[in-house]
Amino acid sequence: MPTAALALVLGVGGALIIGRIVESVNDRLLDASARSIADTLALEDGEVTLDLPPSAFGMLENDERDNVYYSVRVGGELLTGYPDLPRIDIDAASTDDVVFAYSAYRHAPIRVAAIVRRVPRVEAPVVVQVAETLDARSSLSARMLAGLLVLETLIVGLLVLLVPIAVRWGLVPLAEVRRGIARRSPTDFTPLTLQQVPAELRSLVDAFNGLLLRLENAVEGLRRFTADASHQMRTPLSILRAHLQVLKREGTGTEGGRASLADIDSATARLQRLLTQLLALARAEGNRENVLRLARNVDLVALSRSVAEDHVPAALEAGIEIVFDAEGSASVRTVEEFARELITNLVDNAIRYNRRGGTVWLRVAAEDAVHVVVEDDGPGIPPGMRAHMFQRFRRLDRAHSEGSGLGLAIVSALANALGGTISVTDRPGGGLRVAIGLPRDLAQNA
């Protein structure tokens, strides 16, 4: 198809160019003939005369024996020539330019050249016209078009032969890249080399190498996540297995059996919380479009108050006071379940790692974005360790062995899914301050 289009363009373009060349060459001969006749005009005894030079028509002779016609008129009156030769429009004031036009004469198409001359002491302008039939022009055009057709056929034939060869040669580096990718193992993320890659493909290879790097990071993150998750689950499962063995031996009526039941209950609760957090993390890191479909209008003040009320029993058990500070409402378009899980994890961590007798503050402030702020007056987190606090399974306080290290990782993932921001600073007077900024409309921040 591209070759046929090229042949069509060459054919049409060549025909137009040949037509202009043939017309230009023959018009020059007509121009010279008309001027040579006009140059012989003179005034004798008050009459305009001319002496037709033989060369005026000799230069128009050709192998096709075209008919040549002429006329000379003074003020519209025929001086000599063919009286019925068609007259073409020409400006009488133009005395040096030759005007050309196509016409018909004696049932044949002709090309006419006309020039105006002024004879001294003669008021009327003299118009000289020379015309010829078009047989020679048509014959020359046909011969040139035939030559062009032969040349075009050769060019198109060469293109048909050479283009596939050139394409195959140009695709050799791409084939090498393809073979290199095909030979790789599923775990080989080594970047492709750019040494043999053409400049046109380097941006593609660079983009592919970037994809490999992101895949490597994702696979490595998944590997670490799987290893850490299996390690975290191994402890409660081992506890369950050990205490089930105790129950098999002693039953539930002994003191040891009752202690085992309590430990089983604790391990089960820990395992349940771990699985819940893993599911929450997986959902938070899921497809962005799915998150957008879940968005609806949510009052963060009411939602935060509900979270604070849910944590009152745990706070009382830990000897910690919860203070809720927000007025009115703060409506945002977001995913309610994600927002609740985010605030829940922040409050849960603030209670879990605070000191007995401490306080946890939960505030909501509505500005351009809505900020949910959780503060505590506990030991806080040193600035040097804050870069790691949102990593999975990273427990900054080893004394609290019941934690899984997923709470703040879930906070980070949920904030990112909701288009929010996280700010961690020291609380004035001691403790930690974590502020989450959520956009008014999740879709506009996507």
Tab-separated table of C-alpha atoms in Angstrom:
chain	number	residue	atom	x	y	z
A	1	MET	CA	0.000	0.000	0.000
A	2	PRO	CA	2.715	2.604	0.793
A	3	THR	CA	4.546	1.624	-2.432
A	4	ALA	CA	1.377	2.116	-4.499
A	5	ALA	CA	0.820	5.516	-2.873
A	6	LEU	CA	4.422	6.490	-3.652
A	7	ALA	CA	3.986	5.396	-7.284
A	8	LEU	CA	0.787	7.453	-7.539
A	9	VAL	CA	2.482	10.545	-6.093
A	10	LEU	CA	5.473	10.155	-8.419
A	11	GLY	CA	3.189	9.636	-11.432
A	12	VAL	CA	0.895	12.590	-10.782
A	13	GLY	CA	3.740	14.861	-9.728
A	14	GLY	CA	5.877	13.840	-12.710
A	15	ALA	CA	3.005	14.421	-15.154
A	16	LEU	CA	2.412	17.916	-13.775
A	17	ILE	CA	6.113	18.780	-13.962
A	18	ILE	CA	6.434	17.430	-17.526
A	19	GLY	CA	3.386	19.417	-18.604
A	20	ARG	CA	4.895	22.623	-17.202
A	21	ILE	CA	8.281	21.954	-18.834
A	22	VAL	CA	6.782	21.226	-22.276
A	23	GLU	CA	4.544	24.282	-22.052
A	24	SER	CA	7.426	26.519	-20.961
A	25	VAL	CA	9.767	25.352	-23.768
A	26	ASN	CA	7.193	25.779	-26.539
A	27	ASP	CA	5.894	29.078	-25.143
A	28	ARG	CA	9.401	30.488	-25.426
A	29	LEU	CA	9.363	29.691	-29.151
A	30	LEU	CA	5.959	31.355	-29.560
A	31	ASP	CA	7.256	34.331	-27.566
A	32	ALA	CA	10.291	34.686	-29.836
A	33	SER	CA	8.144	34.356	-32.979
A	34	ALA	CA	5.666	37.047	-31.852
A	35	ARG	CA	8.479	39.421	-30.879
A	36	SER	CA	10.338	38.915	-34.164
A	37	ILE	CA	7.187	39.886	-36.090
A	38	ALA	CA	6.489	42.854	-33.823
A	39	ASP	CA	10.068	44.088	-34.257
A	40	THR	CA	9.502	44.615	-38.024
A	41	LEU	CA	6.584	47.009	-37.567
A	42	ALA	CA	7.209	50.410	-39.184
A	43	LEU	CA	5.374	53.486	-40.528
A	44	GLU	CA	5.669	54.257	-44.242
A	45	ASP	CA	3.677	56.969	-45.968
A	46	GLY	CA	1.386	57.170	-42.943
A	47	GLU	CA	0.610	53.461	-43.046
A	48	VAL	CA	1.744	50.714	-40.667
A	49	THR	CA	3.819	48.111	-42.482
A	50	LEU	CA	5.748	45.012	-41.506
A	51	ASP	CA	8.155	42.616	-43.133
A	52	LEU	CA	7.481	39.056	-42.005
A	53	PRO	CA	10.873	37.462	-41.368
A	54	PRO	CA	11.179	33.773	-42.416
A	55	SER	CA	12.686	32.963	-39.026
A	56	ALA	CA	9.459	34.017	-37.293
A	57	PHE	CA	7.764	30.830	-38.457
A	58	GLY	CA	10.833	28.718	-39.093
A	59	MET	CA	11.540	28.488	-35.400
A	60	LEU	CA	8.088	26.888	-34.923
A	61	GLU	CA	8.707	24.056	-37.398
A	62	ASN	CA	8.736	20.565	-35.849
A	63	ASP	CA	8.444	16.896	-36.762
A	64	GLU	CA	4.736	16.873	-35.999
A	65	ARG	CA	4.151	19.592	-38.627
A	66	ASP	CA	1.988	21.736	-36.390
A	67	ASN	CA	-0.091	24.364	-38.154
A	68	VAL	CA	1.021	27.930	-37.460
A	69	TYR	CA	-1.323	30.923	-37.655
A	70	TYR	CA	-0.834	34.631	-37.109
A	71	SER	CA	-2.647	37.945	-37.247
A	72	VAL	CA	-1.601	41.591	-36.985
A	73	ARG	CA	-4.266	44.139	-36.111
A	74	VAL	CA	-4.027	47.906	-35.820
A	75	GLY	CA	-6.691	49.236	-33.503
A	76	GLY	CA	-8.759	46.124	-34.119
A	77	GLU	CA	-8.476	46.283	-37.911
A	78	LEU	CA	-6.689	43.361	-39.558
A	79	LEU	CA	-3.414	44.392	-41.157
A	80	THR	CA	-2.351	40.912	-42.240
A	81	GLY	CA	-2.813	37.285	-41.282
A	82	TYR	CA	-5.810	35.078	-40.562
A	83	PRO	CA	-8.890	37.237	-40.045
A	84	ASP	CA	-10.826	34.636	-38.038
A	85	LEU	CA	-7.978	33.744	-35.690
A	86	PRO	CA	-9.443	34.024	-32.158
A	87	ARG	CA	-8.358	37.167	-30.359
A	88	ILE	CA	-7.270	36.855	-26.736
A	89	ASP	CA	-7.650	39.502	-24.077
A	90	ILE	CA	-4.573	41.671	-23.700
A	91	ASP	CA	-3.962	45.019	-22.012
A	92	ALA	CA	-3.271	47.627	-24.675
A	93	ALA	CA	-1.058	49.521	-22.225
A	94	SER	CA	1.268	46.529	-21.868
A	95	THR	CA	3.779	46.912	-24.670
A	96	ASP	CA	6.527	44.538	-23.645
A	97	ASP	CA	4.881	41.449	-22.165
A	98	VAL	CA	3.732	38.454	-24.173
A	99	VAL	CA	0.392	36.999	-23.080
A	100	PHE	CA	-0.418	33.315	-23.636
A	101	ALA	CA	-3.774	31.560	-23.804
A	102	TYR	CA	-5.298	28.291	-24.996
A	103	SER	CA	-8.046	28.452	-27.592
A	104	ALA	CA	-9.442	26.499	-30.553
A	105	TYR	CA	-9.205	27.213	-34.283
A	106	ARG	CA	-10.468	25.191	-37.220
A	107	HIS	CA	-11.626	22.395	-34.905
A	108	ALA	CA	-8.239	21.976	-33.252
A	109	PRO	CA	-6.834	23.204	-29.947
A	110	ILE	CA	-4.195	25.914	-30.250
A	111	ARG	CA	-1.812	27.910	-28.088
A	112	VAL	CA	-1.837	31.663	-28.776
A	113	ALA	CA	0.854	34.237	-27.958
A	114	ALA	CA	-0.018	37.947	-28.195
A	115	ILE	CA	2.049	41.115	-27.824
A	116	VAL	CA	1.137	44.825	-28.071
A	117	ARG	CA	3.432	47.299	-29.822
A	118	ARG	CA	3.220	51.052	-30.316
A	119	VAL	CA	4.316	52.490	-33.661
A	120	PRO	CA	5.520	56.104	-33.527
A	121	ARG	CA	2.930	58.613	-34.761
A	122	VAL	CA	0.229	55.906	-34.801
A	123	GLU	CA	-2.404	56.376	-32.126
A	124	ALA	CA	-3.926	52.882	-32.183
A	125	PRO	CA	-1.995	49.976	-30.643
A	126	VAL	CA	-0.793	47.145	-32.851
A	127	VAL	CA	-1.545	43.605	-31.604
A	128	VAL	CA	0.525	40.732	-32.982
A	129	GLN	CA	-0.758	37.165	-32.406
A	130	VAL	CA	1.007	33.922	-33.260
A	131	ALA	CA	-0.655	30.543	-32.683
A	132	GLU	CA	0.202	26.882	-33.233
A	133	THR	CA	-1.578	23.586	-32.863
A	134	LEU	CA	-0.584	21.277	-30.009
A	135	ASP	CA	0.516	18.109	-31.784
A	136	ALA	CA	4.223	18.617	-31.041
A	137	ARG	CA	3.513	19.440	-27.430
A	138	SER	CA	1.345	16.331	-26.996
A	139	SER	CA	3.938	14.119	-28.661
A	140	LEU	CA	6.787	15.480	-26.515
A	141	SER	CA	4.708	15.089	-23.346
A	142	ALA	CA	3.857	11.489	-24.260
A	143	ARG	CA	7.518	10.606	-24.855
A	144	MET	CA	8.594	12.207	-21.597
A	145	LEU	CA	5.768	10.497	-19.678
A	146	ALA	CA	6.803	7.154	-21.151
A	147	GLY	CA	10.355	7.763	-19.982
A	148	LEU	CA	9.065	8.785	-16.574
A	149	LEU	CA	6.962	5.609	-16.391
A	150	VAL	CA	10.009	3.464	-17.127
A	151	LEU	CA	12.063	5.345	-14.519
A	152	GLU	CA	9.259	5.148	-11.965
A	153	THR	CA	8.879	1.413	-12.585
A	154	LEU	CA	12.595	0.931	-11.954
A	155	ILE	CA	12.485	3.043	-8.776
A	156	VAL	CA	9.416	1.268	-7.385
A	157	GLY	CA	10.899	-2.117	-8.275
A	158	LEU	CA	14.122	-1.258	-6.470
A	159	LEU	CA	12.130	-0.041	-3.476
A	160	VAL	CA	10.140	-3.281	-3.386
A	161	LEU	CA	13.411	-5.215	-3.358
A	162	LEU	CA	15.450	-2.980	-1.068
A	163	VAL	CA	12.915	-1.812	1.536
A	164	PRO	CA	12.360	-5.285	3.079
A	165	ILE	CA	16.133	-5.796	3.174
A	166	ALA	CA	16.654	-2.400	4.802
A	167	VAL	CA	13.844	-3.047	7.294
A	168	ARG	CA	15.267	-6.447	8.243
A	169	TRP	CA	18.724	-4.939	8.601
A	170	GLY	CA	17.359	-2.092	10.713
A	171	LEU	CA	15.456	-4.519	12.954
A	172	VAL	CA	18.513	-6.660	13.702
A	173	PRO	CA	19.256	-4.750	16.958
A	174	LEU	CA	15.592	-5.080	17.976
A	175	ALA	CA	15.740	-8.810	17.290
A	176	GLU	CA	18.835	-9.018	19.490
A	177	VAL	CA	16.945	-7.237	22.260
A	178	ARG	CA	14.002	-9.627	21.810
A	179	ARG	CA	16.261	-12.685	22.002
A	180	GLY	CA	17.986	-11.263	25.061
A	181	ILE	CA	14.631	-10.820	26.799
A	182	ALA	CA	13.450	-14.299	25.742
A	183	ARG	CA	16.562	-15.910	27.263
A	184	ARG	CA	16.018	-14.302	30.664
A	185	SER	CA	14.753	-16.167	33.675
A	186	PRO	CA	11.653	-14.825	35.469
A	187	THR	CA	13.855	-13.497	38.277
A	188	ASP	CA	16.474	-11.763	36.088
A	189	PHE	CA	15.910	-7.999	36.278
A	190	THR	CA	19.329	-6.958	34.914
A	191	PRO	CA	18.947	-3.799	32.747
A	192	LEU	CA	19.315	-4.221	28.982
A	193	THR	CA	22.576	-2.911	27.530
A	194	LEU	CA	22.395	0.123	25.218
A	195	GLN	CA	25.665	-0.492	23.344
A	196	GLN	CA	24.151	-2.119	20.233
A	197	VAL	CA	20.790	-0.361	20.363
A	198	PRO	CA	20.053	2.306	17.688
A	199	ALA	CA	19.404	5.828	18.903
A	200	GLU	CA	15.737	5.539	17.844
A	201	LEU	CA	15.205	2.625	20.267
A	202	ARG	CA	17.165	3.913	23.231
A	203	SER	CA	14.218	5.720	24.787
A	204	LEU	CA	12.178	2.496	24.509
A	205	VAL	CA	14.965	0.439	26.101
A	206	ASP	CA	15.400	3.079	28.828
A	207	ALA	CA	11.673	2.871	29.591
A	208	PHE	CA	11.867	-0.943	29.651
A	209	ASN	CA	14.839	-0.811	32.012
A	210	GLY	CA	12.856	1.509	34.261
A	211	LEU	CA	9.998	-1.004	34.233
A	212	LEU	CA	12.456	-3.783	35.142
A	213	LEU	CA	13.709	-1.745	38.076
A	214	ARG	CA	10.166	-1.116	39.329
A	215	LEU	CA	9.309	-4.795	38.926
A	216	GLU	CA	12.459	-5.791	40.795
A	217	ASN	CA	11.574	-3.457	43.650
A	218	ALA	CA	7.993	-4.757	43.698
A	219	VAL	CA	9.098	-8.404	43.686
A	220	GLU	CA	11.698	-7.739	46.367
A	221	GLY	CA	9.100	-5.909	48.447
A	222	LEU	CA	6.668	-8.802	48.008
A	223	ARG	CA	9.391	-11.282	48.981
A	224	ARG	CA	10.220	-9.331	52.121
A	225	PHE	CA	6.543	-8.904	52.909
A	226	THR	CA	5.908	-12.639	52.519
A	227	ALA	CA	8.923	-13.535	54.643
A	228	ASP	CA	7.995	-11.047	57.352
A	229	ALA	CA	4.333	-12.080	57.312
A	230	SER	CA	5.223	-15.765	57.631
A	231	HIS	CA	7.580	-14.913	60.491
A	232	GLN	CA	4.911	-12.863	62.239
A	233	MET	CA	2.350	-15.636	61.854
A	234	ARG	CA	4.746	-18.351	62.972
A	235	THR	CA	4.859	-17.098	66.592
A	236	PRO	CA	1.109	-17.149	67.368
A	237	LEU	CA	0.713	-20.425	65.479
A	238	SER	CA	3.533	-21.981	67.516
A	239	ILE	CA	1.862	-20.745	70.701
A	240	LEU	CA	-1.429	-22.270	69.612
A	241	ARG	CA	0.197	-25.601	68.795
A	242	ALA	CA	2.129	-25.740	72.105
A	243	HIS	CA	-0.882	-24.958	74.251
A	244	LEU	CA	-3.083	-27.377	72.345
A	245	GLN	CA	-0.569	-30.065	73.265
A	246	VAL	CA	-0.860	-28.983	76.917
A	247	LEU	CA	-4.649	-29.214	76.731
A	248	LYS	CA	-4.395	-32.694	75.257
A	249	ARG	CA	-2.330	-33.810	78.226
A	250	GLU	CA	-3.969	-31.924	81.109
A	251	GLY	CA	-7.442	-31.003	79.894
A	252	THR	CA	-9.193	-27.744	80.751
A	253	GLY	CA	-9.861	-28.459	84.410
A	254	THR	CA	-6.305	-27.947	85.671
A	255	GLU	CA	-4.553	-24.679	86.360
A	256	GLY	CA	-2.145	-25.348	83.485
A	257	GLY	CA	-5.068	-26.033	81.147
A	258	ARG	CA	-6.805	-22.806	82.100
A	259	ALA	CA	-3.554	-20.860	81.546
A	260	SER	CA	-3.204	-22.523	78.144
A	261	LEU	CA	-6.741	-21.481	77.215
A	262	ALA	CA	-5.921	-17.887	78.120
A	263	ASP	CA	-2.743	-18.000	76.022
A	264	ILE	CA	-4.640	-19.575	73.131
A	265	ASP	CA	-7.199	-16.785	73.300
A	266	SER	CA	-4.434	-14.166	73.289
A	267	ALA	CA	-2.585	-15.819	70.388
A	268	THR	CA	-5.806	-16.155	68.397
A	269	ALA	CA	-6.616	-12.477	68.918
A	270	ARG	CA	-3.095	-11.536	67.847
A	271	LEU	CA	-3.334	-13.730	64.749
A	272	GLN	CA	-6.754	-12.307	63.898
A	273	ARG	CA	-5.452	-8.753	64.193
A	274	LEU	CA	-2.440	-9.607	62.031
A	275	LEU	CA	-4.623	-11.085	59.290
A	276	THR	CA	-6.981	-8.106	59.467
A	277	GLN	CA	-4.059	-5.722	59.079
A	278	LEU	CA	-2.610	-7.715	56.169
A	279	LEU	CA	-5.963	-7.557	54.371
A	280	ALA	CA	-6.236	-3.820	55.071
A	281	LEU	CA	-2.736	-3.265	53.694
A	282	ALA	CA	-3.500	-5.286	50.555
A	283	ARG	CA	-6.678	-3.288	49.938
A	284	ALA	CA	-4.914	0.034	50.514
A	285	GLU	CA	-2.260	-0.859	47.948
A	286	GLY	CA	-4.815	-2.097	45.433
A	287	ASN	CA	-6.108	-0.670	42.172
A	288	ARG	CA	-6.571	3.114	42.177
A	289	GLU	CA	-9.742	2.955	40.045
A	290	ASN	CA	-11.388	0.604	42.538
A	291	VAL	CA	-10.653	3.101	45.308
A	292	LEU	CA	-12.268	5.939	43.324
A	293	ARG	CA	-15.443	3.902	42.781
A	294	LEU	CA	-15.853	3.503	46.550
A	295	ALA	CA	-15.682	7.245	47.274
A	296	ARG	CA	-18.690	9.031	48.783
A	297	ASN	CA	-19.392	12.013	51.036
A	298	VAL	CA	-18.079	11.431	54.570
A	299	ASP	CA	-18.188	13.683	57.652
A	300	LEU	CA	-14.707	13.257	59.143
A	301	VAL	CA	-15.727	14.917	62.414
A	302	ALA	CA	-18.471	12.343	63.020
A	303	LEU	CA	-16.214	9.533	61.822
A	304	SER	CA	-13.350	10.586	64.116
A	305	ARG	CA	-15.720	10.924	67.088
A	306	SER	CA	-16.945	7.372	66.432
A	307	VAL	CA	-13.354	6.058	66.356
A	308	ALA	CA	-12.554	7.848	69.620
A	309	GLU	CA	-15.640	6.349	71.292
A	310	ASP	CA	-14.700	2.859	70.067
A	311	HIS	CA	-11.271	3.177	71.734
A	312	VAL	CA	-12.522	4.324	75.151
A	313	PRO	CA	-12.553	0.788	76.654
A	314	ALA	CA	-8.991	0.056	75.469
A	315	ALA	CA	-7.814	3.453	76.716
A	316	LEU	CA	-9.381	2.933	80.143
A	317	GLU	CA	-7.784	-0.501	80.412
A	318	ALA	CA	-4.390	1.032	79.583
A	319	GLY	CA	-4.930	3.922	82.025
A	320	ILE	CA	-4.960	6.514	79.230
A	321	GLU	CA	-7.360	9.420	78.672
A	322	ILE	CA	-8.744	10.156	75.196
A	323	VAL	CA	-9.558	13.799	74.377
A	324	PHE	CA	-11.621	14.520	71.248
A	325	ASP	CA	-11.466	18.081	69.892
A	326	ALA	CA	-13.605	19.025	66.870
A	327	GLU	CA	-16.682	21.127	66.203
A	328	GLY	CA	-19.317	21.188	63.501
A	329	SER	CA	-18.694	18.973	60.499
A	330	ALA	CA	-16.001	18.443	57.886
A	331	SER	CA	-17.405	16.838	54.747
A	332	VAL	CA	-15.042	15.228	52.250
A	333	ARG	CA	-15.568	12.871	49.325
A	334	THR	CA	-13.467	9.858	50.228
A	335	VAL	CA	-13.626	6.146	51.086
A	336	GLU	CA	-15.205	5.890	54.544
A	337	GLU	CA	-13.818	2.432	55.311
A	338	PHE	CA	-10.265	3.517	54.469
A	339	ALA	CA	-10.559	6.759	56.456
A	340	ARG	CA	-11.888	4.866	59.480
A	341	GLU	CA	-9.072	2.288	59.286
A	342	LEU	CA	-6.485	5.072	58.973
A	343	ILE	CA	-7.723	6.976	62.049
A	344	THR	CA	-8.198	3.721	63.967
A	345	ASN	CA	-4.578	2.688	63.421
A	346	LEU	CA	-3.296	6.111	64.478
A	347	VAL	CA	-5.330	6.115	67.701
A	348	ASP	CA	-4.517	2.464	68.386
A	349	ASN	CA	-0.770	3.120	68.073
A	350	ALA	CA	-1.004	6.241	70.231
A	351	ILE	CA	-2.694	4.222	73.003
A	352	ARG	CA	-0.495	1.158	72.587
A	353	TYR	CA	2.826	3.013	72.864
A	354	ASN	CA	1.846	5.707	75.359
A	355	ARG	CA	2.658	5.574	79.059
A	356	ARG	CA	0.087	4.667	81.718
A	357	GLY	CA	-1.601	7.843	82.917
A	358	GLY	CA	-0.934	9.550	79.599
A	359	THR	CA	-3.315	11.313	77.205
A	360	VAL	CA	-4.196	10.874	73.528
A	361	TRP	CA	-5.712	13.823	71.643
A	362	LEU	CA	-7.750	13.389	68.445
A	363	ARG	CA	-8.470	16.627	66.570
A	364	VAL	CA	-10.112	17.486	63.244
A	365	ALA	CA	-9.433	20.829	61.526
A	366	ALA	CA	-11.178	21.836	58.280
A	367	GLU	CA	-9.309	24.171	55.897
A	368	ASP	CA	-8.614	23.762	52.156
A	369	ALA	CA	-8.011	20.138	53.104
A	370	VAL	CA	-9.271	18.393	56.231
A	371	HIS	CA	-6.568	17.530	58.766
A	372	VAL	CA	-6.943	14.707	61.261
A	373	VAL	CA	-4.361	15.115	64.045
A	374	VAL	CA	-3.469	12.482	66.664
A	375	GLU	CA	-1.172	13.510	69.532
A	376	ASP	CA	0.128	11.722	72.589
A	377	ASP	CA	2.362	12.635	75.519
A	378	GLY	CA	4.284	9.375	75.444
A	379	PRO	CA	7.989	8.797	74.753
A	380	GLY	CA	7.691	9.887	71.124
A	381	ILE	CA	9.927	8.749	68.252
A	382	PRO	CA	13.452	10.148	67.729
A	383	PRO	CA	13.747	12.138	64.460
A	384	GLY	CA	16.421	9.763	63.173
A	385	MET	CA	14.010	6.827	63.335
A	386	ARG	CA	10.993	8.510	61.731
A	387	ALA	CA	12.115	7.642	58.204
A	388	HIS	CA	11.513	3.973	59.065
A	389	MET	CA	8.335	4.251	61.109
A	390	PHE	CA	6.001	3.642	58.138
A	391	GLN	CA	7.813	0.538	56.894
A	392	ARG	CA	6.097	-2.843	57.116
A	393	PHE	CA	6.790	-4.950	60.213
A	394	ARG	CA	9.035	-2.216	61.641
A	395	ARG	CA	8.516	-2.071	65.427
A	396	LEU	CA	10.280	0.908	66.928
A	397	ASP	CA	9.567	-0.177	70.503
A	398	ARG	CA	10.625	-3.805	70.997
A	399	ALA	CA	9.192	-3.815	74.503
A	400	HIS	CA	5.690	-4.023	73.025
A	401	SER	CA	6.092	-7.516	71.611
A	402	GLU	CA	2.394	-7.895	70.884
A	403	GLY	CA	2.556	-5.379	68.030
A	404	SER	CA	3.020	-6.578	64.438
A	405	GLY	CA	4.624	-3.427	63.059
A	406	LEU	CA	1.900	-3.014	60.425
A	407	GLY	CA	-0.213	-0.223	61.930
A	408	LEU	CA	1.770	2.745	60.637
A	409	ALA	CA	2.500	0.980	57.328
A	410	ILE	CA	-1.262	0.728	56.868
A	411	VAL	CA	-1.611	4.421	57.765
A	412	SER	CA	0.928	5.341	55.069
A	413	ALA	CA	-0.700	3.112	52.424
A	414	LEU	CA	-4.208	4.355	53.226
A	415	ALA	CA	-3.142	8.010	53.198
A	416	ASN	CA	-1.550	7.477	49.789
A	417	ALA	CA	-4.665	5.693	48.470
A	418	LEU	CA	-6.841	8.594	49.653
A	419	GLY	CA	-4.541	11.217	48.105
A	420	GLY	CA	-3.520	12.472	51.535
A	421	THR	CA	-0.354	13.703	53.197
A	422	ILE	CA	1.385	12.684	56.429
A	423	SER	CA	3.292	14.977	58.770
A	424	VAL	CA	5.182	13.679	61.846
A	425	THR	CA	6.500	16.195	64.388
A	426	ASP	CA	7.264	16.460	68.082
A	427	ARG	CA	4.370	17.489	70.281
A	428	PRO	CA	5.094	20.635	72.311
A	429	GLY	CA	5.617	19.457	75.867
A	430	GLY	CA	6.695	15.969	74.812
A	431	GLY	CA	5.244	13.142	72.803
A	432	LEU	CA	4.405	12.734	69.115
A	433	ARG	CA	2.106	14.556	66.717
A	434	VAL	CA	0.896	12.847	63.503
A	435	ALA	CA	-1.229	14.928	61.103
A	436	ILE	CA	-3.053	13.457	58.106
A	437	GLY	CA	-4.276	15.876	55.424
A	438	LEU	CA	-7.119	14.558	53.235
A	439	PRO	CA	-8.376	16.371	50.099
A	440	ARG	CA	-11.939	17.621	49.941
A	441	ASP	CA	-12.569	15.445	46.852
A	442	LEU	CA	-10.610	12.259	46.255
A	443	ALA	CA	-11.418	12.245	42.513
A	444	GLN	CA	-9.987	15.736	41.928
A	445	ASN	CA	-6.770	14.715	43.659
A	446	ALA	CA	-6.373	11.498	41.665
